[in-house]
C-alpha positions in Angstrom: -50.4 33.4 -124.3 -51.9 33.5 -120.9 -53.6 36.8 -121.6 -55.5 35.7 -124.7 -58.9 36.2 -123.0 -58.1 39.9 -122.8 -58.1 40.0 -126.5 -61.4 38.3 -126.9 -64.5 40.3 -127.6 -67.2 40.2 -124.9 -70.5 40.9 -126.5 -74.2 40.8 -125.6 -76.1 38.2 -127.5 -79.4 39.1 -129.1 -82.2 37.1 -130.7 -80.2 36.9 -134.0 -77.6 34.8 -132.1 -80.1 32.2 -131.0 -78.7 29.3 -133.0 -75.1 29.8 -131.7 -76.5 30.3 -128.1 -78.6 27.2 -128.3 -75.6 25.1 -129.5 -73.4 26.4 -126.7 -76.1 25.9 -124.1 -76.9 22.4 -125.1 -73.2 21.5 -125.2 -72.8 22.7 -121.6 -75.9 20.9 -120.4 -74.8 17.6 -122.0 -71.2 17.9 -120.7 -72.2 18.9 -117.2 -75.7 17.9 -116.4 -75.2 18.3 -112.6 -73.9 21.8 -112.9 -77.2 23.3 -114.3 -80.8 23.3 -113.1 -82.0 23.0 -116.8 -82.3 19.6 -118.4 -80.5 18.9 -121.7 -83.4 16.9 -123.2 -86.0 19.5 -122.3 -83.9 22.3 -123.6 -83.1 20.4 -126.8 -86.8 20.0 -127.4 -87.5 23.7 -127.2 -87.9 25.6 -130.5 -85.2 28.0 -131.6 -87.7 30.9 -131.0 -87.5 30.1 -127.3 -83.8 30.7 -127.3 -84.3 34.0 -129.2 -86.8 35.0 -126.5 -84.4 34.0 -123.8 -81.8 36.3 -125.3 -84.2 39.2 -125.7 -85.4 38.9 -122.1 -82.0 38.5 -120.3 -78.6 39.9 -120.5 -76.5 37.2 -122.0 -72.8 38.0 -122.5 -70.4 35.8 -124.5 -66.7 35.6 -125.2 -66.1 35.2 -129.0 -63.1 34.4 -131.1 -63.2 34.4 -134.9 -67.0 34.5 -134.7 -67.2 31.4 -132.5 -68.7 31.4 -129.0 -66.2 30.2 -126.4 -68.3 30.8 -123.4 -71.3 32.7 -122.1 -73.4 33.5 -119.1 -76.7 35.1 -118.4 -78.1 37.7 -116.0 -81.8 37.9 -115.2 -83.1 41.1 -113.7 -85.9 40.2 -111.3 -89.1 42.2 -111.9 -91.2 40.9 -109.1 -92.1 43.8 -106.8 -90.4 42.5 -103.7 -87.4 41.2 -105.6 -86.6 44.0 -107.9 -83.4 44.5 -105.9 -82.1 41.1 -107.1 -80.5 39.8 -110.3 -79.7 36.2 -110.9 -76.5 35.1 -112.6 -77.2 31.9 -114.5 -76.0 29.4 -117.1 -72.3 30.2 -117.1 -70.4 27.8 -119.4 -66.9 28.0 -121.0 -65.9 25.5 -123.6 -63.1 23.2 -122.5 -60.5 24.7 -124.9 -61.0 28.1 -123.4 -60.9 27.2 -119.7 -58.2 28.2 -117.3 -57.3 31.4 -119.0 -59.7 33.9 -117.4 -62.7 34.0 -119.7 -65.1 32.7 -117.0 -63.9 35.4 -114.6 -64.3 38.1 -117.3 -67.8 36.9 -118.0 -68.7 36.9 -114.3 -67.2 40.4 -113.7 -69.0 41.8 -116.8 -72.4 40.3 -115.7 -72.0 41.7 -112.2 -71.1 45.1 -113.7 -74.2 44.9 -115.9 -76.3 44.4 -112.7 -75.0 47.6 -111.1 -77.6 50.3 -111.1 -80.3 47.7 -111.8 -80.0 45.5 -108.7 -78.5 45.5 -105.2 -77.8 41.8 -105.0 -76.6 39.3 -107.6 -77.7 35.7 -106.8 -76.4 32.5 -108.2 -76.7 28.9 -107.5 -73.8 26.4 -107.6 -73.6 22.9 -106.3 -71.0 22.3 -103.6 -69.6 19.5 -105.7 -68.7 21.9 -108.5 -65.3 22.9 -107.3 -64.2 24.8 -110.4 -67.3 27.0 -110.3 -66.9 27.6 -106.6 -63.3 28.6 -107.1 -64.2 31.0 -109.9 -66.9 32.7 -107.8 -64.7 33.0 -104.8 -61.9 34.5 -107.0 -64.5 37.0 -108.1 -65.1 37.8 -104.4 -68.6 36.4 -104.5 -69.6 34.8 -101.3 -72.3 32.5 -100.0 -75.0 33.5 -97.7 -77.8 31.5 -96.1 -81.0 31.2 -98.2 -80.4 34.3 -100.4 -83.4 33.4 -102.6 -85.7 33.6 -99.6 -84.7 37.2 -98.8 -87.1 39.8 -100.1 -87.9 43.4 -99.4 -91.3 44.5 -98.2 
């Protein structure tokens, strides 16, 4: 069953999915606090409406099976004048039972595809200690460059 992620539906989450998104996000932050810049306790204290707003203002794609979220990741399109050419991939998390079968890769590829036509660069941050994430991004042919967040267009 190594191809089961191919049968999963990838969908864009919207404000109506805020409760499920919040649960998945908090699970990821609790399980891997060093992998995210967000803090679990701060996120947990936020009202559900904030998560709905997050879904309305970003492209958040999720892998679902039988109505349950198995993993998700977000894409923020930068609207600042000198950074409109950039998008930021953020918050990628796949539940343990769904790891190792390609769902993370499908999410990354779908988020990068969503950025096409909207941005010239997709930025992401990953700690050098996060070997699984680094391996995933390298497998998706994403590469590191010096200080990408400091680059801007004039």
